[in-house]
């Protein structure tokens, strides 16, 4: 089974801190994604990457950046954490089409910014 | 109009009955369709995928796709309390690697 591992299950950070969320997958997936999930708003795409050193903005990239130095690792960075970034963060990965098997999600990181 | 729409629910179904979840999408170029189940506080897990018109069955789950009408549905037969969760519909559009998700339907199975 593909495993997508997120480094922290729960995280509490202070306003203004720089926050790193790590995601590692073990199945050579080219595509990786970062979402946040909030009640009533569903899953919103922050950033995604089709391959190493490639990144694309999603629907809500403001206040975030990403890094993909190795194929298996995709990091989300909150440059200066704010309370409105309190959320559940989900990492996902998949093969590129036509190997169309959908996403595999990590277990999520629930981030609280105080 | 949202790209992928689902009724938010909650949808309550008696144990043993059939639960029917529906999803409509706006892009006629959509190619691939997925149903994810998400338990409270957990991440989504893939339960069904469907790519061509018609029905696809896997155990108690049946996915139905009608591209002409732009809807996809999920039927859960013999519903169990463990099926109580939020079900997310996701669509991949042609030429696009990312999935677009609906906001989910919360399903409650009543014992």
mmCIF file of N, CA, C and O in Angstrom, chain B:
data_model
loop_
_atom_site.group_PDB
_atom_site.id
_atom_site.type_symbol
_atom_site.label_atom_id
_atom_site.label_comp_id
_atom_site.label_asym_id
_atom_site.label_seq_id
_atom_site.Cartn_x
_atom_site.Cartn_y
_atom_site.Cartn_z
ATOM 1 N N UNK B 1 -21.958 28.801 -10.315
ATOM 2 C CA UNK B 1 -22.170 27.351 -10.130
ATOM 3 C C UNK B 1 -20.859 26.691 -9.710
ATOM 4 O O UNK B 1 -19.820 26.923 -10.306
ATOM 5 N N UNK B 2 -20.948 25.889 -8.661
ATOM 6 C CA UNK B 2 -19.765 25.179 -8.209
ATOM 7 C C UNK B 2 -19.414 24.095 -9.220
ATOM 8 O O UNK B 2 -20.277 23.535 -9.879
ATOM 9 N N UNK B 3 -18.127 23.783 -9.290
ATOM 10 C CA UNK B 3 -17.684 22.758 -10.241
ATOM 11 C C UNK B 3 -18.230 21.386 -9.880
ATOM 12 O O UNK B 3 -18.590 20.609 -10.757
ATOM 13 N N UNK B 4 -18.235 21.078 -8.598
ATOM 14 C CA UNK B 4 -18.723 19.782 -8.128
ATOM 15 C C UNK B 4 -19.683 20.056 -6.975
ATOM 16 O O UNK B 4 -19.295 20.699 -5.994
ATOM 17 N N UNK B 5 -20.912 19.586 -7.100
ATOM 18 C CA UNK B 5 -21.923 19.890 -6.085
ATOM 19 C C UNK B 5 -22.479 18.625 -5.462
ATOM 20 O O UNK B 5 -22.760 17.642 -6.151
ATOM 21 N N UNK B 6 -22.607 18.696 -4.166
ATOM 22 C CA UNK B 6 -23.227 17.616 -3.404
ATOM 23 C C UNK B 6 -24.169 18.240 -2.386
ATOM 24 O O UNK B 6 -23.914 19.339 -1.887
ATOM 25 N N UNK B 7 -25.229 17.511 -2.049
ATOM 26 C CA UNK B 7 -26.053 17.930 -0.924
ATOM 27 C C UNK B 7 -25.270 17.701 0.359
ATOM 28 O O UNK B 7 -24.700 16.637 0.557
ATOM 29 N N UNK B 8 -25.253 18.715 1.216
ATOM 30 C CA UNK B 8 -24.424 18.603 2.424
ATOM 31 C C UNK B 8 -25.012 17.651 3.454
ATOM 32 O O UNK B 8 -24.314 17.151 4.332
ATOM 33 N N UNK B 9 -26.322 17.375 3.330
ATOM 34 C CA UNK B 9 -26.978 16.529 4.319
ATOM 35 C C UNK B 9 -27.304 17.336 5.575
ATOM 36 O O UNK B 9 -27.431 18.546 5.517
ATOM 37 N N UNK B 10 -27.455 16.665 6.724
ATOM 38 C CA UNK B 10 -27.170 15.235 6.874
ATOM 39 C C UNK B 10 -28.246 14.351 6.248
ATOM 40 O O UNK B 10 -29.401 14.719 6.185
ATOM 41 N N UNK B 11 -27.799 13.204 5.782
ATOM 42 C CA UNK B 11 -28.667 12.199 5.227
ATOM 43 C C UNK B 11 -28.754 11.069 6.238
ATOM 44 O O UNK B 11 -27.729 10.500 6.608
ATOM 45 N N UNK B 12 -29.954 10.773 6.693
ATOM 46 C CA UNK B 12 -30.150 9.725 7.686
ATOM 47 C C UNK B 12 -30.827 8.531 7.031
ATOM 48 O O UNK B 12 -31.858 8.692 6.368
ATOM 49 N N UNK B 13 -30.250 7.362 7.238
ATOM 50 C CA UNK B 13 -30.744 6.132 6.608
ATOM 51 C C UNK B 13 -30.809 5.039 7.663
ATOM 52 O O UNK B 13 -29.863 4.881 8.454
ATOM 53 N N UNK B 14 -31.886 4.266 7.715
ATOM 54 C CA UNK B 14 -31.946 3.166 8.699
ATOM 55 C C UNK B 14 -30.943 2.073 8.352
ATOM 56 O O UNK B 14 -30.639 1.828 7.170
ATOM 57 N N UNK B 15 -30.456 1.440 9.382
ATOM 58 C CA UNK B 15 -29.539 0.319 9.189
ATOM 59 C C UNK B 15 -30.190 -0.747 8.318
ATOM 60 O O UNK B 15 -31.370 -1.076 8.487
ATOM 61 N N UNK B 16 -29.416 -1.251 7.346
ATOM 62 C CA UNK B 16 -29.914 -2.276 6.440
ATOM 63 C C UNK B 16 -30.534 -1.739 5.174
ATOM 64 O O UNK B 16 -30.727 -2.486 4.208
ATOM 65 N N UNK B 17 -30.816 -0.458 5.122
ATOM 66 C CA UNK B 17 -31.414 0.148 3.928
ATOM 67 C C UNK B 17 -30.320 0.563 2.940
ATOM 68 O O UNK B 17 -29.132 0.410 3.192
ATOM 69 N N UNK B 18 -30.772 1.075 1.795
ATOM 70 C CA UNK B 18 -29.825 1.571 0.784
ATOM 71 C C UNK B 18 -29.638 3.073 0.968
ATOM 72 O O UNK B 18 -30.611 3.823 1.025
ATOM 73 N N UNK B 19 -28.380 3.481 1.047
ATOM 74 C CA UNK B 19 -28.057 4.913 1.089
ATOM 75 C C UNK B 19 -27.679 5.353 -0.314
ATOM 76 O O UNK B 19 -26.887 4.678 -0.992
ATOM 77 N N UNK B 20 -28.235 6.471 -0.747
ATOM 78 C CA UNK B 20 -27.984 6.981 -2.089
ATOM 79 C C UNK B 20 -27.391 8.387 -1.995
ATOM 80 O O UNK B 20 -28.014 9.295 -1.448
ATOM 81 N N UNK B 21 -26.187 8.541 -2.523
ATOM 82 C CA UNK B 21 -25.484 9.818 -2.468
ATOM 83 C C UNK B 21 -25.284 10.312 -3.889
ATOM 84 O O UNK B 21 -24.888 9.541 -4.774
ATOM 85 N N UNK B 22 -25.532 11.586 -4.102
ATOM 86 C CA UNK B 22 -25.484 12.128 -5.454
ATOM 87 C C UNK B 22 -24.479 13.271 -5.582
ATOM 88 O O UNK B 22 -24.196 13.981 -4.606
ATOM 89 N N UNK B 23 -24.014 13.438 -6.801
ATOM 90 C CA UNK B 23 -22.999 14.455 -7.087
ATOM 91 C C UNK B 23 -23.201 14.911 -8.531
ATOM 92 O O UNK B 23 -23.387 14.076 -9.421
ATOM 93 N N UNK B 24 -23.194 16.219 -8.760
ATOM 94 C CA UNK B 24 -23.226 16.732 -10.125
ATOM 95 C C UNK B 24 -21.970 17.550 -10.379
ATOM 96 O O UNK B 24 -21.377 18.103 -9.449
ATOM 97 N N UNK B 25 -21.577 17.609 -11.634
ATOM 98 C CA UNK B 25 -20.362 18.344 -11.990
ATOM 99 C C UNK B 25 -20.627 19.192 -13.220
ATOM 100 O O UNK B 25 -21.521 18.899 -14.019
ATOM 101 N N UNK B 26 -19.839 20.245 -13.372
ATOM 102 C CA UNK B 26 -20.154 21.222 -14.411
ATOM 103 C C UNK B 26 -19.324 21.069 -15.691
ATOM 104 O O UNK B 26 -19.751 21.506 -16.762
ATOM 105 N N UNK B 27 -18.144 20.457 -15.585
ATOM 106 C CA UNK B 27 -17.237 20.392 -16.742
ATOM 107 C C UNK B 27 -17.504 19.131 -17.560
ATOM 108 O O UNK B 27 -17.254 18.013 -17.096
ATOM 109 N N UNK B 28 -17.985 19.311 -18.783
ATOM 110 C CA UNK B 28 -18.298 18.158 -19.631
ATOM 111 C C UNK B 28 -17.045 17.369 -20.013
ATOM 112 O O UNK B 28 -17.149 16.236 -20.479
ATOM 113 N N UNK B 29 -15.885 17.982 -19.855
ATOM 114 C CA UNK B 29 -14.643 17.297 -20.171
ATOM 115 C C UNK B 29 -14.121 16.434 -19.042
ATOM 116 O O UNK B 29 -13.037 15.855 -19.146
ATOM 117 N N UNK B 30 -14.872 16.322 -17.966
ATOM 118 C CA UNK B 30 -14.431 15.510 -16.832
ATOM 119 C C UNK B 30 -14.269 14.063 -17.240
ATOM 120 O O UNK B 30 -15.089 13.502 -17.967
ATOM 121 N N UNK B 31 -13.177 13.462 -16.754
ATOM 122 C CA UNK B 31 -12.841 12.121 -17.232
ATOM 123 C C UNK B 31 -12.918 11.056 -16.166
ATOM 124 O O UNK B 31 -13.224 9.905 -16.462
ATOM 125 N N UNK B 32 -12.586 11.440 -14.941
ATOM 126 C CA UNK B 32 -12.443 10.437 -13.891
ATOM 127 C C UNK B 32 -13.195 10.909 -12.659
ATOM 128 O O UNK B 32 -13.174 12.101 -12.342
ATOM 129 N N UNK B 33 -13.792 9.928 -11.962
ATOM 130 C CA UNK B 33 -14.692 10.280 -10.866
ATOM 131 C C UNK B 33 -14.402 9.364 -9.685
ATOM 132 O O UNK B 33 -14.187 8.156 -9.854
ATOM 133 N N UNK B 34 -14.386 9.959 -8.523
ATOM 134 C CA UNK B 34 -13.963 9.221 -7.326
ATOM 135 C C UNK B 34 -14.914 9.524 -6.175
ATOM 136 O O UNK B 34 -15.429 10.633 -6.044
ATOM 137 N N UNK B 35 -15.100 8.514 -5.335
ATOM 138 C CA UNK B 35 -15.802 8.703 -4.066
ATOM 139 C C UNK B 35 -14.834 8.402 -2.929
ATOM 140 O O UNK B 35 -14.175 7.364 -2.913
ATOM 141 N N UNK B 36 -14.768 9.355 -1.998
ATOM 142 C CA UNK B 36 -13.951 9.206 -0.802
ATOM 143 C C UNK B 36 -14.866 9.187 0.416
ATOM 144 O O UNK B 36 -15.884 9.884 0.461
ATOM 145 N N UNK B 37 -14.480 8.423 1.394
ATOM 146 C CA UNK B 37 -15.167 8.402 2.687
ATOM 147 C C UNK B 37 -14.252 9.051 3.722
ATOM 148 O O UNK B 37 -13.058 8.766 3.772
ATOM 149 N N UNK B 38 -14.830 9.897 4.560
ATOM 150 C CA UNK B 38 -14.044 10.578 5.574
ATOM 151 C C UNK B 38 -14.759 10.488 6.914
ATOM 152 O O UNK B 38 -15.838 11.065 7.095
ATOM 153 N N UNK B 39 -14.155 9.781 7.843
ATOM 154 C CA UNK B 39 -14.665 9.742 9.208
ATOM 155 C C UNK B 39 -14.236 11.016 9.920
ATOM 156 O O UNK B 39 -13.215 11.626 9.582
ATOM 157 N N UNK B 40 -15.010 11.392 10.918
ATOM 158 C CA UNK B 40 -14.753 12.623 11.654
ATOM 159 C C UNK B 40 -13.329 12.642 12.219
ATOM 160 O O UNK B 40 -12.907 11.697 12.890
ATOM 161 N N UNK B 41 -12.592 13.686 11.926
ATOM 162 C CA UNK B 41 -11.237 13.831 12.438
ATOM 163 C C UNK B 41 -10.182 13.041 11.688
ATOM 164 O O UNK B 41 -9.005 13.086 12.047
ATOM 165 N N UNK B 42 -10.593 12.325 10.658
ATOM 166 C CA UNK B 42 -9.655 11.512 9.877
ATOM 167 C C UNK B 42 -9.511 12.076 8.470
ATOM 168 O O UNK B 42 -10.247 12.961 8.057
ATOM 169 N N UNK B 43 -8.566 11.523 7.722
ATOM 170 C CA UNK B 43 -8.373 11.970 6.343
ATOM 171 C C UNK B 43 -9.249 11.144 5.401
ATOM 172 O O UNK B 43 -9.673 10.039 5.746
ATOM 173 N N UNK B 44 -9.518 11.658 4.209
ATOM 174 C CA UNK B 44 -10.354 10.916 3.246
ATOM 175 C C UNK B 44 -9.661 9.648 2.766
ATOM 176 O O UNK B 44 -8.443 9.620 2.585
ATOM 177 N N UNK B 45 -10.470 8.610 2.544
ATOM 178 C CA UNK B 45 -9.955 7.375 1.971
ATOM 179 C C UNK B 45 -10.785 7.019 0.741
ATOM 180 O O UNK B 45 -12.015 7.141 0.733
ATOM 181 N N UNK B 46 -10.093 6.582 -0.294
ATOM 182 C CA UNK B 46 -10.752 6.263 -1.551
ATOM 183 C C UNK B 46 -11.559 4.966 -1.426
ATOM 184 O O UNK B 46 -11.034 3.950 -0.963
ATOM 185 N N UNK B 47 -12.839 5.025 -1.842
ATOM 186 C CA UNK B 47 -13.631 3.806 -1.810
ATOM 187 C C UNK B 47 -14.078 3.347 -3.190
ATOM 188 O O UNK B 47 -14.289 2.149 -3.407
ATOM 189 N N UNK B 48 -14.248 4.271 -4.137
ATOM 190 C CA UNK B 48 -14.676 3.881 -5.468
ATOM 191 C C UNK B 48 -14.106 4.852 -6.497
ATOM 192 O O UNK B 48 -13.981 6.037 -6.228
ATOM 193 N N UNK B 49 -13.823 4.320 -7.676
ATOM 194 C CA UNK B 49 -13.482 5.150 -8.820
ATOM 195 C C UNK B 49 -14.298 4.647 -10.007
ATOM 196 O O UNK B 49 -14.618 3.453 -10.091
ATOM 197 N N UNK B 50 -14.642 5.554 -10.911
ATOM 198 C CA UNK B 50 -15.415 5.167 -12.087
ATOM 199 C C UNK B 50 -15.029 6.075 -13.235
ATOM 200 O O UNK B 50 -14.808 7.287 -13.034
ATOM 201 N N UNK B 51 -14.922 5.499 -14.436
ATOM 202 C CA UNK B 51 -14.388 6.267 -15.555
ATOM 203 C C UNK B 51 -15.311 6.280 -16.775
ATOM 204 O O UNK B 51 -15.186 7.126 -17.651
ATOM 205 N N UNK B 52 -16.237 5.311 -16.853
ATOM 206 C CA UNK B 52 -17.114 5.233 -18.021
ATOM 207 C C UNK B 52 -18.564 5.129 -17.564
ATOM 208 O O UNK B 52 -18.856 4.748 -16.423
ATOM 209 N N UNK B 53 -19.458 5.470 -18.454
ATOM 210 C CA UNK B 53 -20.885 5.451 -18.138
ATOM 211 C C UNK B 53 -21.343 4.078 -17.672
ATOM 212 O O UNK B 53 -20.858 3.045 -18.143
ATOM 213 N N UNK B 54 -22.272 4.085 -16.720
ATOM 214 C CA UNK B 54 -22.824 2.838 -16.242
ATOM 215 C C UNK B 54 -22.566 2.646 -14.768
ATOM 216 O O UNK B 54 -22.339 3.601 -14.037
ATOM 217 N N UNK B 55 -22.658 1.406 -14.348
ATOM 218 C CA UNK B 55 -22.500 1.043 -12.947
ATOM 219 C C UNK B 55 -21.193 0.298 -12.735
ATOM 220 O O UNK B 55 -20.742 -0.458 -13.588
ATOM 221 N N UNK B 56 -20.643 0.508 -11.546
ATOM 222 C CA UNK B 56 -19.463 -0.251 -11.122
ATOM 223 C C UNK B 56 -19.703 -0.688 -9.689
ATOM 224 O O UNK B 56 -19.979 0.145 -8.832
ATOM 225 N N UNK B 57 -19.613 -1.995 -9.460
ATOM 226 C CA UNK B 57 -19.928 -2.531 -8.146
ATOM 227 C C UNK B 57 -18.675 -3.031 -7.446
ATOM 228 O O UNK B 57 -17.794 -3.629 -8.070
ATOM 229 N N UNK B 58 -18.624 -2.796 -6.152
ATOM 230 C CA UNK B 58 -17.526 -3.320 -5.328
ATOM 231 C C UNK B 58 -18.099 -3.613 -3.951
ATOM 232 O O UNK B 58 -18.268 -2.712 -3.139
ATOM 233 N N UNK B 59 -18.408 -4.882 -3.719
ATOM 234 C CA UNK B 59 -19.012 -5.256 -2.445
ATOM 235 C C UNK B 59 -20.363 -4.603 -2.263
ATOM 236 O O UNK B 59 -21.239 -4.717 -3.120
ATOM 237 N N UNK B 60 -20.543 -3.894 -1.166
ATOM 238 C CA UNK B 60 -21.827 -3.222 -0.908
ATOM 239 C C UNK B 60 -21.945 -1.877 -1.617
ATOM 240 O O UNK B 60 -22.983 -1.231 -1.540
ATOM 241 N N UNK B 61 -20.891 -1.447 -2.286
ATOM 242 C CA UNK B 61 -20.870 -0.141 -2.922
ATOM 243 C C UNK B 61 -21.090 -0.261 -4.442
ATOM 244 O O UNK B 61 -20.523 -1.151 -5.079
ATOM 245 N N UNK B 62 -21.904 0.640 -4.970
ATOM 246 C CA UNK B 62 -22.070 0.753 -6.418
ATOM 247 C C UNK B 62 -21.942 2.214 -6.804
ATOM 248 O O UNK B 62 -22.644 3.067 -6.247
ATOM 249 N N UNK B 63 -21.038 2.495 -7.726
ATOM 250 C CA UNK B 63 -20.926 3.837 -8.293
ATOM 251 C C UNK B 63 -21.646 3.850 -9.628
ATOM 252 O O UNK B 63 -21.568 2.881 -10.394
ATOM 253 N N UNK B 64 -22.356 4.940 -9.891
ATOM 254 C CA UNK B 64 -23.078 5.090 -11.152
ATOM 255 C C UNK B 64 -22.651 6.399 -11.800
ATOM 256 O O UNK B 64 -22.584 7.429 -11.130
ATOM 257 N N UNK B 65 -22.394 6.333 -13.098
ATOM 258 C CA UNK B 65 -21.957 7.525 -13.829
ATOM 259 C C UNK B 65 -22.842 7.742 -15.038
ATOM 260 O O UNK B 65 -23.088 6.806 -15.816
ATOM 261 N N UNK B 66 -23.297 8.974 -15.204
ATOM 262 C CA UNK B 66 -24.067 9.370 -16.378
ATOM 263 C C UNK B 66 -23.452 10.664 -16.892
ATOM 264 O O UNK B 66 -23.724 11.746 -16.374
ATOM 265 N N UNK B 67 -22.609 10.549 -17.901
ATOM 266 C CA UNK B 67 -21.882 11.726 -18.403
ATOM 267 C C UNK B 67 -22.822 12.683 -19.145
ATOM 268 O O UNK B 67 -22.604 13.892 -19.131
ATOM 269 N N UNK B 68 -23.840 12.158 -19.785
ATOM 270 C CA UNK B 68 -24.766 13.036 -20.512
ATOM 271 C C UNK B 68 -25.487 13.977 -19.554
ATOM 272 O O UNK B 68 -25.698 15.153 -19.848
ATOM 273 N N UNK B 69 -25.833 13.459 -18.384
ATOM 274 C CA UNK B 69 -26.523 14.268 -17.386
ATOM 275 C C UNK B 69 -25.570 14.872 -16.372
ATOM 276 O O UNK B 69 -26.000 15.612 -15.478
ATOM 277 N N UNK B 70 -24.311 14.523 -16.486
ATOM 278 C CA UNK B 70 -23.262 15.082 -15.632
ATOM 279 C C UNK B 70 -23.523 14.812 -14.151
ATOM 280 O O UNK B 70 -23.475 15.739 -13.316
ATOM 281 N N UNK B 71 -23.817 13.568 -13.857
ATOM 282 C CA UNK B 71 -23.920 13.230 -12.445
ATOM 283 C C UNK B 71 -23.287 11.872 -12.187
ATOM 284 O O UNK B 71 -23.192 11.018 -13.066
ATOM 285 N N UNK B 72 -22.868 11.745 -10.957
ATOM 286 C CA UNK B 72 -22.305 10.491 -10.475
ATOM 287 C C UNK B 72 -22.915 10.225 -9.106
ATOM 288 O O UNK B 72 -23.137 11.159 -8.320
ATOM 289 N N UNK B 73 -23.227 8.982 -8.838
ATOM 290 C CA UNK B 73 -23.852 8.646 -7.568
ATOM 291 C C UNK B 73 -23.153 7.453 -6.927
ATOM 292 O O UNK B 73 -22.417 6.711 -7.592
ATOM 293 N N UNK B 74 -23.388 7.319 -5.655
ATOM 294 C CA UNK B 74 -22.854 6.199 -4.877
ATOM 295 C C UNK B 74 -24.007 5.577 -4.104
ATOM 296 O O UNK B 74 -24.716 6.279 -3.382
ATOM 297 N N UNK B 75 -24.191 4.277 -4.298
ATOM 298 C CA UNK B 75 -25.182 3.537 -3.541
ATOM 299 C C UNK B 75 -24.470 2.639 -2.542
ATOM 300 O O UNK B 75 -23.490 1.969 -2.899
ATOM 301 N N UNK B 76 -24.975 2.647 -1.330
ATOM 302 C CA UNK B 76 -24.443 1.753 -0.298
ATOM 303 C C UNK B 76 -25.574 0.828 0.120
ATOM 304 O O UNK B 76 -26.582 1.272 0.682
ATOM 305 N N UNK B 77 -25.424 -0.447 -0.185
ATOM 306 C CA UNK B 77 -26.462 -1.436 0.171
ATOM 307 C C UNK B 77 -26.225 -1.963 1.567
ATOM 308 O O UNK B 77 -25.087 -1.949 2.068
ATOM 309 N N UNK B 78 -27.316 -2.426 2.199
ATOM 310 C CA UNK B 78 -27.208 -2.997 3.544
ATOM 311 C C UNK B 78 -26.391 -2.073 4.457
ATOM 312 O O UNK B 78 -25.379 -2.484 5.052
ATOM 313 N N UNK B 79 -26.811 -0.834 4.557
ATOM 314 C CA UNK B 79 -26.050 0.174 5.310
ATOM 315 C C UNK B 79 -25.793 -0.276 6.743
ATOM 316 O O UNK B 79 -26.674 -0.836 7.412
ATOM 317 N N UNK B 80 -24.590 -0.003 7.190
ATOM 318 C CA UNK B 80 -24.156 -0.341 8.541
ATOM 319 C C UNK B 80 -23.811 0.936 9.310
ATOM 320 O O UNK B 80 -23.410 1.931 8.700
ATOM 321 N N UNK B 81 -23.910 0.912 10.631
ATOM 322 C CA UNK B 81 -23.506 2.095 11.410
ATOM 323 C C UNK B 81 -22.090 2.558 11.088
ATOM 324 O O UNK B 81 -21.798 3.754 11.140
ATOM 325 N N UNK B 82 -21.220 1.624 10.722
ATOM 326 C CA UNK B 82 -19.837 1.993 10.379
ATOM 327 C C UNK B 82 -19.743 2.768 9.065
ATOM 328 O O UNK B 82 -18.681 3.314 8.741
ATOM 329 N N UNK B 83 -20.842 2.841 8.319
ATOM 330 C CA UNK B 83 -20.861 3.652 7.095
ATOM 331 C C UNK B 83 -21.116 5.125 7.396
ATOM 332 O O UNK B 83 -21.040 5.971 6.499
ATOM 333 N N UNK B 84 -21.451 5.438 8.634
ATOM 334 C CA UNK B 84 -21.690 6.832 9.019
ATOM 335 C C UNK B 84 -20.403 7.618 8.860
ATOM 336 O O UNK B 84 -19.388 7.325 9.512
ATOM 337 N N UNK B 85 -20.417 8.588 7.969
ATOM 338 C CA UNK B 85 -19.216 9.353 7.627
ATOM 339 C C UNK B 85 -19.632 10.462 6.669
ATOM 340 O O UNK B 85 -20.800 10.552 6.271
ATOM 341 N N UNK B 86 -18.678 11.276 6.281
ATOM 342 C CA UNK B 86 -18.891 12.234 5.204
ATOM 343 C C UNK B 86 -18.323 11.650 3.918
ATOM 344 O O UNK B 86 -17.206 11.126 3.914
ATOM 345 N N UNK B 87 -19.099 11.723 2.852
ATOM 346 C CA UNK B 87 -18.689 11.164 1.571
ATOM 347 C C UNK B 87 -18.398 12.309 0.602
ATOM 348 O O UNK B 87 -19.245 13.176 0.362
ATOM 349 N N UNK B 88 -17.190 12.279 0.068
ATOM 350 C CA UNK B 88 -16.726 13.330 -0.841
ATOM 351 C C UNK B 88 -16.701 12.803 -2.271
ATOM 352 O O UNK B 88 -16.153 11.728 -2.536
ATOM 353 N N UNK B 89 -17.269 13.580 -3.161
ATOM 354 C CA UNK B 89 -17.198 13.290 -4.587
ATOM 355 C C UNK B 89 -16.039 14.098 -5.163
ATOM 356 O O UNK B 89 -15.857 15.267 -4.809
ATOM 357 N N UNK B 90 -15.243 13.483 -6.039
ATOM 358 C CA UNK B 90 -14.113 14.181 -6.649
ATOM 359 C C UNK B 90 -14.071 13.874 -8.135
ATOM 360 O O UNK B 90 -14.385 12.769 -8.567
ATOM 361 N N UNK B 91 -13.650 14.862 -8.881
ATOM 362 C CA UNK B 91 -13.658 14.775 -10.344
ATOM 363 C C UNK B 91 -12.306 15.231 -10.877
ATOM 364 O O UNK B 91 -11.741 16.209 -10.387
ATOM 365 N N UNK B 92 -11.797 14.515 -11.876
ATOM 366 C CA UNK B 92 -10.597 14.987 -12.580
ATOM 367 C C UNK B 92 -11.013 15.386 -13.984
ATOM 368 O O UNK B 92 -11.598 14.605 -14.736
ATOM 369 N N UNK B 93 -10.674 16.618 -14.333
ATOM 370 C CA UNK B 93 -11.027 17.128 -15.655
ATOM 371 C C UNK B 93 -9.922 16.843 -16.657
ATOM 372 O O UNK B 93 -8.747 16.735 -16.279
ATOM 373 N N UNK B 94 -10.276 16.751 -17.907
ATOM 374 C CA UNK B 94 -9.318 16.460 -18.957
ATOM 375 C C UNK B 94 -8.193 17.490 -18.962
ATOM 376 O O UNK B 94 -8.436 18.692 -18.858
ATOM 377 N N UNK B 95 -6.963 17.005 -19.054
ATOM 378 C CA UNK B 95 -5.816 17.902 -19.111
ATOM 379 C C UNK B 95 -5.396 18.460 -17.776
ATOM 380 O O UNK B 95 -4.506 19.317 -17.704
ATOM 381 N N UNK B 96 -5.995 17.979 -16.722
ATOM 382 C CA UNK B 96 -5.738 18.516 -15.391
ATOM 383 C C UNK B 96 -5.380 17.365 -14.465
ATOM 384 O O UNK B 96 -6.099 16.370 -14.423
ATOM 385 N N UNK B 97 -4.300 17.491 -13.738
ATOM 386 C CA UNK B 97 -3.911 16.398 -12.842
ATOM 387 C C UNK B 97 -4.623 16.460 -11.497
ATOM 388 O O UNK B 97 -4.737 15.473 -10.803
ATOM 389 N N UNK B 98 -5.069 17.634 -11.092
ATOM 390 C CA UNK B 98 -5.649 17.744 -9.759
ATOM 391 C C UNK B 98 -7.105 17.310 -9.778
ATOM 392 O O UNK B 98 -7.770 17.327 -10.807
ATOM 393 N N UNK B 99 -7.578 16.924 -8.605
ATOM 394 C CA UNK B 99 -8.976 16.577 -8.424
ATOM 395 C C UNK B 99 -9.727 17.781 -7.859
ATOM 396 O O UNK B 99 -9.179 18.545 -7.066
ATOM 397 N N UNK B 100 -10.966 17.931 -8.280
ATOM 398 C CA UNK B 100 -11.847 18.939 -7.708
ATOM 399 C C UNK B 100 -12.875 18.219 -6.849
ATOM 400 O O UNK B 100 -13.516 17.264 -7.299
ATOM 401 N N UNK B 101 -13.018 18.671 -5.623
ATOM 402 C CA UNK B 101 -13.883 17.995 -4.652
ATOM 403 C C UNK B 101 -15.177 18.762 -4.431
ATOM 404 O O UNK B 101 -15.199 19.994 -4.444
ATOM 405 N N UNK B 102 -16.248 18.001 -4.176
ATOM 406 C CA UNK B 102 -17.440 18.593 -3.616
ATOM 407 C C UNK B 102 -17.223 18.814 -2.128
ATOM 408 O O UNK B 102 -16.212 18.369 -1.552
ATOM 409 N N UNK B 103 -18.174 19.480 -1.491
ATOM 410 C CA UNK B 103 -18.010 19.775 -0.063
ATOM 411 C C UNK B 103 -18.433 18.606 0.824
ATOM 412 O O UNK B 103 -18.240 18.656 2.032
ATOM 413 N N UNK B 104 -19.009 17.560 0.212
ATOM 414 C CA UNK B 104 -19.294 16.352 0.967
ATOM 415 C C UNK B 104 -20.724 16.254 1.461
ATOM 416 O O UNK B 104 -21.391 17.273 1.686
ATOM 417 N N UNK B 105 -21.183 15.017 1.600
ATOM 418 C CA UNK B 105 -22.491 14.718 2.181
ATOM 419 C C UNK B 105 -22.278 13.918 3.451
ATOM 420 O O UNK B 105 -21.609 12.883 3.428
ATOM 421 N N UNK B 106 -22.848 14.426 4.542
ATOM 422 C CA UNK B 106 -22.734 13.698 5.813
ATOM 423 C C UNK B 106 -23.838 12.663 5.899
ATOM 424 O O UNK B 106 -25.023 12.984 5.805
ATOM 425 N N UNK B 107 -23.432 11.421 6.059
ATOM 426 C CA UNK B 107 -24.356 10.284 6.122
ATOM 427 C C UNK B 107 -24.369 9.720 7.534
ATOM 428 O O UNK B 107 -23.309 9.460 8.108
ATOM 429 N N UNK B 108 -25.585 9.532 8.051
ATOM 430 C CA UNK B 108 -25.742 8.895 9.361
ATOM 431 C C UNK B 108 -26.620 7.672 9.193
ATOM 432 O O UNK B 108 -27.725 7.765 8.645
ATOM 433 N N UNK B 109 -26.124 6.519 9.639
ATOM 434 C CA UNK B 109 -26.890 5.270 9.602
ATOM 435 C C UNK B 109 -27.479 5.055 10.990
ATOM 436 O O UNK B 109 -26.757 4.990 11.985
ATOM 437 N N UNK B 110 -28.801 4.950 11.023
ATOM 438 C CA UNK B 110 -29.511 4.862 12.309
ATOM 439 C C UNK B 110 -29.746 3.390 12.650
ATOM 440 O O UNK B 110 -30.402 2.675 11.901
ATOM 441 N N UNK B 111 -29.228 2.936 13.789
ATOM 442 C CA UNK B 111 -29.407 1.512 14.167
ATOM 443 C C UNK B 111 -30.877 1.176 14.406
ATOM 444 O O UNK B 111 -31.660 2.032 14.834
#
